[in-house]
Amino acid sequence: MKYTYCLLLFLLVTTVSEIQAQTRIFGKIIDSASQILPRATTALYVVQDSSLFGYDLSDDAGLVELSGVRPGLYRLQISYLGFETWEQILTIEKGTREINLGDIQLKTKQNLLQTTEITANRIPITVRGDTLELSASLVKVQPHDAVEDMLKKMPGMELDQDGTLKAQGEDIKKIMVDGKEFFGTDIKMALKVLPADAVAKIQIIDKKSDKAEFSGIDDGQREKILNIKTKPDRQKANFGKSTLGVGPPKQFDAVGTLNKFSPKRRLTGTFSANNVNRNGNNDVSERGLTESTALPSGGINTNVNTGLNFSQELPRKWQIYGNYRLNLSDRNVDRIARVERYLANQTIINQDTSQSDNFSLNQNLNMTFESDRRDTLWGFRLVGGMSMRNGNNVYDFQSLASDLSTGPRNTSMRTNRGESENLGGNLEFTFRKRLGKKGRNLNLDLDWDTNDNQNLSSNQSRNFFFATATAAEREVLIHQERNTGNDAENWSAQISFSEPLSKRFSLHTTYNYRASVNNDKRLVSDVQDSGQLVLNELQSNHLLSDVFQHITTLGVQADYKKLDFGGRVRWENTFLKGGLFLQEAAVNRRYDYLLPSFNLTYRPKQSKTINFDLNQSLNLPSIRQLQPVQEVTDALRYYIGNPTLTPELRYNGSLRYNLFDSKRGTTFLFSINGTLTTDKIQTVQEVDEQLVTKSTPQNVSNDYSTSSNVYYVFPVKAWGIRFSLGTDHGFGRNLTFINRLQNTTYSRRHGGSLSITNQKQKKWEWSISSRMNFTANTYSTNAELNRNFLQSTFGSYFRRPFAKEKYSVESQFNYIVYSGLGDGFQRSLPIWNASFSAYVLEGKKGQLRLSAYDLLGRNQGVSRNAQLNTLVDEQVNALSRYVMLSFSYLVRNGGKKK
């Protein structure tokens, strides 16, 4: 610990000395009438290479400040929409502590149409209404970087290890390119296929709902949208990238993307094929080393993916856009697991091993046809989609179940072979109509979707049950053929009307009719020694389930300049009809519930938001849960429904505070959520001495859960680094019944994270991070069963270019420590990746890269999962220690690279 204090003291002294040697520049921005100009952009450029040194936005008093400026020659530029750009050359001498610019007066631009795109692109950050605009010049990118590499360096942007993109602490819900849809909601794909050097600006938009934008009445709903504005020379050009990598003994990785852009048409094609665990269509870029490549992964995956994204503008502001995806996947997994189940007065330990091979072919097609005329009296959108899936699988499983006190109870060996087919489709129609008066609108939404799933499987198992005091030793051999299928169809028709009651208040009413029809079949046949199939009526069933709902909502919404709030009452009238056809058992139920809700949004400033929501929701029991009929799954498990079940009623509440200071580049987010569930539908288990389990659903008394999250990002300009701090917590209570004994499980979760990123990146790119997750489960029936689990992750990354950035070296290291795992599981995973790359060919169009993954050969997929009375520790095989040599080539055709 003393070494840590010495290091912190050294950093403090070094920082103070560094700050004392730096200069502070400040002033006040006004117009020709001496009126304050808030949110004016100030940028400081180094004269020698025209690079951006720093920027700031004037506050509400017009004050602006740039600190941490080192001695040198700079150009100071101040800009504001509708005013001429102000510039001044500054010479910062050594020992100068501060420069007071006084009042800086901007002149009104005489002709607003005579603006130069060059000047606009040099403005690093601009705020326009609900949009924060960031210039691509804010960060330095490499020729082969994708948009995701740029965004994670941008102020206010965060890219999680799983590829989730956050802006100002909130998840990005959609990405657009030049204001047009791009890959729909597939954000990960969009970030990877678009090159960083094609980007001129990034716009973060706090978007209102489609209904609010059309009606002009703010309903308080917002979502974060990212709009990527491309450079003019890329708006009519062909560009892309291809990569081919190979390594011993049989590793390969091929990636290709091609974009064909024109003012009214955009096409993007993608292709990838690999056996190095790059998964799915949203992982199509060769990215070198990233945080995710240094995290443990499970199984050995071979993937082939291809996709096409297109958009076409039509006359009269109509447009059509869509995408197609194809994914071929082959995944092999070897798994060992230790499963603890806590029963009424005993602990059962399962030692499981399994091997599986899963092959699948997936195809998806989505198209949207809509009017883009927001100024008309009506709006129209038609969305259609189709999906197809074919697959086959092989699964071998072995298990030994033992009582921790008395020894083995049963063994099980199973082999499954299966084939599956799935076909799905959906249609969505939306029509909106303005009815004269502003805010008076009529909306019609029609939705339909269908899904047909068919499975054929062959199952063989040997189950041996050891003798107990009340049961004799026995063996059960099973050889079955199973034919299962599910055919589901859903319809929804909704009409809504809004009427302004006054300048601030509006009335909203909605009627929604929903229908859902499910036809679920399972035919199980026993295979005789002669090969003849005999129907097993006990395990076969034919479940019909129809759900019809009438939902009426009435609400009032208030819209003030900084405050939006509203209340709604929702009446749900639901009919359930169905039953198990083969058992001739029927269910008919009717439920009527009134569900209130309240929402409030307060925006004291554009960059500060407080949200508060309260609502009730309903979870209905299914037809299967209501059937008092025995369903046998296998020799170890069977299920009986409960006709006395009532719906779950959930009370949900959330409070969220979000602050983004574009002037300082800081983000602060706080949220707390809670849910109370009455009449919780929980599975009650009865386990006999040979561990055969009967499961039955039952309503239990109140369950509850809470969670909270704090997230803070701030730069330290004197050091040129950015800190990201986060902490999250959760607490819950669940009731379970095992052999008629009630157990209350309390679960706690505490997590914290810290990451430090170098933002200057002139010579070095580096970052360090740490993450800790602690979980604890306590059981009311037996304190000896309480378990704690701690996972700690420490990571580092650096990239060092040299020889005028022609060559670079990268290293990524993660060290993961697990505490509390069962015996026989690896407790620490050091994973180290490294690479060396070199640009070749004119204009750095080519890049050679030699990469080594998992140099220490320690990669394993280790995890823990705790649910109610069950704790699972598992470890699966993983791709370990390989080397790959790859070559990448940039395609550039049309437009000059700037």
mmCIF file of C-alpha atoms in Angstrom, residues 148 161-162 186-193 253-257 270-274 276-288 290 292-293 301 303-306 325 327:
data_model
loop_
_atom_site.group_PDB
_atom_site.id
_atom_site.type_symbol
_atom_site.label_atom_id
_atom_site.label_comp_id
_atom_site.label_asym_id
_atom_site.label_seq_id
_atom_site.Cartn_x
_atom_site.Cartn_y
_atom_site.Cartn_z
ATOM 1 C CA GLU A 148 -16.170 2.672 -34.185
ATOM 2 C CA GLN A 161 -16.595 -4.341 -24.711
ATOM 3 C CA ASP A 162 -19.727 -5.957 -26.157
ATOM 4 C CA ASP A 186 -28.086 -2.983 -36.303
ATOM 5 C CA ILE A 187 -25.737 -0.462 -34.716
ATOM 6 C CA LYS A 188 -22.736 -2.769 -34.424
ATOM 7 C CA MET A 189 -22.767 -3.462 -38.156
ATOM 8 C CA ALA A 190 -23.045 0.217 -39.081
ATOM 9 C CA LEU A 191 -20.046 1.120 -36.903
ATOM 10 C CA LYS A 192 -17.819 -1.458 -38.560
ATOM 11 C CA VAL A 193 -18.543 -1.083 -42.267
ATOM 12 C CA ASP A 253 -10.087 -14.846 -41.445
ATOM 13 C CA ALA A 254 -11.447 -13.128 -44.567
ATOM 14 C CA VAL A 255 -13.381 -9.847 -44.457
ATOM 15 C CA GLY A 256 -14.682 -7.544 -47.167
ATOM 16 C CA THR A 257 -16.877 -4.430 -47.261
ATOM 17 C CA THR A 270 -20.351 -7.129 -46.555
ATOM 18 C CA PHE A 271 -18.702 -10.544 -46.437
ATOM 19 C CA SER A 272 -16.742 -12.442 -43.824
ATOM 20 C CA ALA A 273 -15.559 -16.008 -43.280
ATOM 21 C CA ASN A 274 -13.442 -17.192 -40.351
ATOM 22 C CA VAL A 276 -11.398 -17.580 -35.096
ATOM 23 C CA ASN A 277 -14.651 -16.870 -33.229
ATOM 24 C CA ARG A 278 -15.721 -13.701 -35.001
ATOM 25 C CA ASN A 279 -19.456 -14.100 -34.670
ATOM 26 C CA GLY A 280 -22.361 -12.984 -36.796
ATOM 27 C CA ASN A 281 -22.948 -10.321 -39.420
ATOM 28 C CA ASN A 282 -22.205 -7.529 -36.959
ATOM 29 C CA ASP A 283 -18.551 -8.555 -36.710
ATOM 30 C CA VAL A 284 -17.259 -7.969 -40.235
ATOM 31 C CA SER A 285 -14.250 -5.709 -39.779
ATOM 32 C CA GLU A 286 -10.643 -6.663 -39.235
ATOM 33 C CA ARG A 287 -9.890 -4.384 -36.301
ATOM 34 C CA GLY A 288 -6.520 -5.475 -35.011
ATOM 35 C CA THR A 290 -9.526 -4.531 -29.183
ATOM 36 C CA SER A 292 -13.106 -7.848 -26.747
ATOM 37 C CA THR A 293 -10.291 -9.874 -28.344
ATOM 38 C CA ASN A 301 -16.846 -21.206 -34.010
ATOM 39 C CA ASN A 303 -18.747 -18.458 -39.394
ATOM 40 C CA VAL A 304 -19.589 -17.312 -42.915
ATOM 41 C CA ASN A 305 -21.584 -14.080 -43.231
ATOM 42 C CA THR A 306 -22.773 -11.889 -46.029
ATOM 43 C CA ARG A 325 -28.348 -10.949 -43.932
ATOM 44 C CA ASN A 327 -25.175 -16.288 -41.576
#
